[in-house]
């Protein structure tokens, strides 16, 4: 698994992991040529489906806000 996989697992499962780290991940694949090609190949043309697997998109949802720093 690469950095993007680690980020998406962490964001999809709040509370399961205590921390996450990634070194130079592709963090917004639905908005770059490489990611678009990969998502089309695996998930088809539905961009909304891609967002379910994009770390940057996942951080926009309230359920995933566990990643933010806490006091």
GROMACS .gro file of N, CA and C in nm:
model
  213
    1UNK      N    1   0.084  -0.116   0.000
    1UNK     CA    2   0.000   0.000   0.000
    1UNK      C    3   0.089   0.123   0.000
    2UNK      N    4   0.047   0.221  -0.076
    2UNK     CA    5   0.119   0.347  -0.078
    2UNK      C    6   0.060   0.447   0.019
    3UNK      N    7   0.112   0.568   0.013
    3UNK     CA    8   0.068   0.673   0.103
    3UNK      C    9  -0.079   0.709   0.087
    4UNK      N   10  -0.127   0.712  -0.037
    4UNK     CA   11  -0.267   0.745  -0.060
    4UNK      C   12  -0.358   0.638   0.000
    5UNK      N   13  -0.321   0.512  -0.013
    5UNK     CA   14  -0.400   0.405   0.047
    5UNK      C   15  -0.406   0.419   0.198
    6UNK      N   16  -0.294   0.453   0.259
    6UNK     CA   17  -0.291   0.473   0.404
    6UNK      C   18  -0.383   0.588   0.444
    7UNK      N   19  -0.378   0.697   0.370
    7UNK     CA   20  -0.463   0.812   0.402
    7UNK      C   21  -0.611   0.778   0.389
    8UNK      N   22  -0.648   0.710   0.281
    8UNK     CA   23  -0.790   0.680   0.262
    8UNK      C   24  -0.842   0.582   0.366
    9UNK      N   25  -0.762   0.483   0.403
    9UNK     CA   26  -0.806   0.391   0.509
    9UNK      C   27  -0.825   0.465   0.641
   10UNK      N   28  -0.732   0.552   0.674
   10UNK     CA   29  -0.742   0.629   0.797
   10UNK      C   30  -0.867   0.717   0.797
   11UNK      N   31  -0.893   0.783   0.686
   11UNK     CA   32  -1.008   0.873   0.678
   11UNK      C   33  -1.141   0.800   0.672
   12UNK      N   34  -1.143   0.681   0.615
   12UNK     CA   35  -1.268   0.605   0.605
   12UNK      C   36  -1.303   0.533   0.735
   13UNK      N   37  -1.205   0.517   0.823
   13UNK     CA   38  -1.228   0.442   0.947
   13UNK      C   39  -1.184   0.523   1.069
   14UNK      N   40  -1.254   0.634   1.097
   14UNK     CA   41  -1.215   0.715   1.212
   14UNK      C   42  -1.222   0.634   1.341
   15UNK      N   43  -1.123   0.648   1.423
   15UNK     CA   44  -1.120   0.577   1.550
   15UNK      C   45  -1.048   0.444   1.544
   16UNK      N   46  -1.029   0.389   1.426
   16UNK     CA   47  -0.961   0.260   1.414
   16UNK      C   48  -0.810   0.275   1.426
   17UNK      N   49  -0.758   0.385   1.376
   17UNK     CA   50  -0.614   0.410   1.380
   17UNK      C   51  -0.586   0.533   1.465
   18UNK      N   52  -0.473   0.533   1.532
   18UNK     CA   53  -0.434   0.648   1.615
   18UNK      C   54  -0.363   0.756   1.534
   19UNK      N   55  -0.298   0.718   1.427
   19UNK     CA   56  -0.228   0.816   1.345
   19UNK      C   57  -0.210   0.761   1.204
   20UNK      N   58  -0.168   0.851   1.116
   20UNK     CA   59  -0.140   0.812   0.978
   20UNK      C   60  -0.025   0.899   0.928
   21UNK      N   61   0.054   0.843   0.841
   21UNK     CA   62   0.159   0.922   0.777
   21UNK      C   63   0.176   0.874   0.634
   22UNK      N   64   0.222   0.964   0.552
   22UNK     CA   65   0.246   0.931   0.412
   22UNK      C   66   0.356   1.021   0.361
   23UNK      N   67   0.447   0.965   0.286
   23UNK     CA   68   0.557   1.042   0.229
   23UNK      C   69   0.528   1.065   0.082
   24UNK      N   70   0.499   1.187   0.046
   24UNK     CA   71   0.471   1.228  -0.092
   24UNK      C   72   0.362   1.145  -0.160
   25UNK      N   73   0.243   1.134  -0.096
   25UNK     CA   74   0.135   1.057  -0.160
   25UNK      C   75   0.068   1.136  -0.272
   26UNK      N   76  -0.002   1.067  -0.357
   26UNK     CA   77  -0.090   1.133  -0.452
   26UNK      C   78  -0.216   1.162  -0.371
   27UNK      N   79  -0.230   1.283  -0.322
   27UNK     CA   80  -0.336   1.314  -0.227
   27UNK      C   81  -0.467   1.357  -0.293
   28UNK      N   82  -0.466   1.393  -0.418
   28UNK     CA   83  -0.588   1.436  -0.486
   28UNK      C   84  -0.595   1.373  -0.625
   29UNK      N   85  -0.607   1.240  -0.631
   29UNK     CA   86  -0.598   1.171  -0.760
   29UNK      C   87  -0.711   1.201  -0.858
   30UNK      N   88  -0.827   1.242  -0.809
   30UNK     CA   89  -0.935   1.269  -0.904
   30UNK      C   90  -0.913   1.398  -0.982
   31UNK      N   91  -0.807   1.471  -0.949
   31UNK     CA   92  -0.778   1.596  -1.019
   31UNK      C   93  -0.638   1.600  -1.080
   32UNK      N   94  -0.584   1.484  -1.112
   32UNK     CA   95  -0.456   1.480  -1.182
   32UNK      C   96  -0.464   1.370  -1.289
   33UNK      N   97  -0.392   1.386  -1.399
   33UNK     CA   98  -0.401   1.289  -1.509
   33UNK      C   99  -0.376   1.144  -1.467
   34UNK      N  100  -0.276   1.120  -1.383
   34UNK     CA  101  -0.247   0.983  -1.341
   34UNK      C  102  -0.366   0.925  -1.264
   35UNK      N  103  -0.420   1.002  -1.172
   35UNK     CA  104  -0.533   0.956  -1.092
   35UNK      C  105  -0.658   0.935  -1.174
   36UNK      N  106  -0.684   1.026  -1.267
   36UNK     CA  107  -0.801   1.012  -1.354
   36UNK      C  108  -0.792   0.882  -1.433
   37UNK      N  109  -0.676   0.852  -1.486
   37UNK     CA  110  -0.657   0.728  -1.562
   37UNK      C  111  -0.678   0.606  -1.473
   38UNK      N  112  -0.622   0.609  -1.352
   38UNK     CA  113  -0.636   0.496  -1.260
   38UNK      C  114  -0.781   0.478  -1.217
   39UNK      N  115  -0.847   0.587  -1.179
   39UNK     CA  116  -0.986   0.577  -1.134
   39UNK      C  117  -1.078   0.530  -1.246
   40UNK      N  118  -1.057   0.580  -1.368
   40UNK     CA  119  -1.138   0.534  -1.480
   40UNK      C  120  -1.120   0.384  -1.502
   41UNK      N  121  -0.996   0.338  -1.491
   41UNK     CA  122  -0.969   0.197  -1.511
   41UNK      C  123  -1.031   0.107  -1.405
   42UNK      N  124  -1.030   0.153  -1.280
   42UNK     CA  125  -1.082   0.071  -1.170
   42UNK      C  126  -1.229   0.097  -1.139
   43UNK      N  127  -1.272   0.223  -1.152
   43UNK     CA  128  -1.405   0.261  -1.104
   43UNK      C  129  -1.501   0.310  -1.212
   44UNK      N  130  -1.454   0.322  -1.335
   44UNK     CA  131  -1.540   0.371  -1.443
   44UNK      C  132  -1.538   0.523  -1.452
   45UNK      N  133  -1.638   0.578  -1.521
   45UNK     CA  134  -1.640   0.722  -1.549
   45UNK      C  135  -1.713   0.806  -1.444
   46UNK      N  136  -1.771   0.745  -1.343
   46UNK     CA  137  -1.849   0.817  -1.242
   46UNK      C  138  -1.758   0.890  -1.144
   47UNK      N  139  -1.744   1.021  -1.164
   47UNK     CA  140  -1.655   1.102  -1.081
   47UNK      C  141  -1.698   1.101  -0.934
   48UNK      N  142  -1.828   1.091  -0.908
   48UNK     CA  143  -1.875   1.084  -0.769
   48UNK      C  144  -1.824   0.958  -0.700
   49UNK      N  145  -1.812   0.850  -0.774
   49UNK     CA  146  -1.755   0.727  -0.718
   49UNK      C  147  -1.607   0.746  -0.688
   50UNK      N  148  -1.537   0.819  -0.771
   50UNK     CA  149  -1.395   0.846  -0.748
   50UNK      C  150  -1.376   0.917  -0.615
   51UNK      N  151  -1.464   1.012  -0.584
   51UNK     CA  152  -1.450   1.093  -0.463
   51UNK      C  153  -1.452   1.008  -0.336
   52UNK      N  154  -1.516   0.893  -0.341
   52UNK     CA  155  -1.521   0.803  -0.226
   52UNK      C  156  -1.384   0.741  -0.197
   53UNK      N  157  -1.292   0.755  -0.292
   53UNK     CA  158  -1.159   0.695  -0.280
   53UNK      C  159  -1.047   0.798  -0.294
   54UNK      N  160  -1.080   0.924  -0.280
   54UNK     CA  161  -0.984   1.034  -0.294
   54UNK      C  162  -0.962   1.097  -0.157
   55UNK      N  163  -0.841   1.091  -0.106
   55UNK     CA  164  -0.811   1.140   0.030
   55UNK      C  165  -0.849   1.287   0.048
   56UNK      N  166  -0.824   1.369  -0.052
   56UNK     CA  167  -0.859   1.511  -0.039
   56UNK      C  168  -1.009   1.529  -0.029
   57UNK      N  169  -1.084   1.456  -0.108
   57UNK     CA  170  -1.230   1.464  -0.100
   57UNK      C  171  -1.280   1.411   0.034
   58UNK      N  172  -1.220   1.305   0.084
   58UNK     CA  173  -1.263   1.247   0.211
   58UNK      C  174  -1.245   1.342   0.328
   59UNK      N  175  -1.146   1.430   0.321
   59UNK     CA  176  -1.126   1.524   0.432
   59UNK      C  177  -1.235   1.630   0.437
   60UNK      N  178  -1.315   1.642   0.333
   60UNK     CA  179  -1.421   1.742   0.329
   60UNK      C  180  -1.548   1.696   0.399
   61UNK      N  181  -1.554   1.571   0.440
   61UNK     CA  182  -1.674   1.516   0.503
   61UNK      C  183  -1.658   1.513   0.654
   62UNK      N  184  -1.762   1.548   0.724
   62UNK     CA  185  -1.757   1.560   0.870
   62UNK      C  186  -1.712   1.431   0.938
   63UNK      N  187  -1.753   1.317   0.887
   63UNK     CA  188  -1.715   1.189   0.949
   63UNK      C  189  -1.565   1.166   0.946
   64UNK      N  190  -1.497   1.232   0.855
   64UNK     CA  191  -1.353   1.212   0.841
   64UNK      C  192  -1.270   1.316   0.914
   65UNK      N  193  -1.333   1.405   0.987
   65UNK     CA  194  -1.259   1.514   1.050
   65UNK      C  195  -1.175   1.469   1.168
   66UNK      N  196  -1.176   1.342   1.199
   66UNK     CA  197  -1.092   1.290   1.307
   66UNK      C  198  -0.944   1.311   1.277
   67UNK      N  199  -0.909   1.332   1.152
   67UNK     CA  200  -0.768   1.350   1.114
   67UNK      C  201  -0.713   1.483   1.162
   68UNK      N  202  -0.799   1.579   1.191
   68UNK     CA  203  -0.751   1.712   1.232
   68UNK      C  204  -0.685   1.707   1.368
   69UNK      N  205  -0.588   1.793   1.388
   69UNK     CA  206  -0.515   1.797   1.515
   69UNK      C  207  -0.608   1.834   1.630
   70UNK      N  208  -0.581   1.775   1.743
   70UNK     CA  209  -0.660   1.803   1.863
   70UNK      C  210  -0.570   1.857   1.971
   71UNK      N  211  -0.629   1.930   2.064
   71UNK     CA  212  -0.553   1.982   2.179
   71UNK      C  213  -0.528   1.872   2.280
   0.00000   0.00000   0.00000
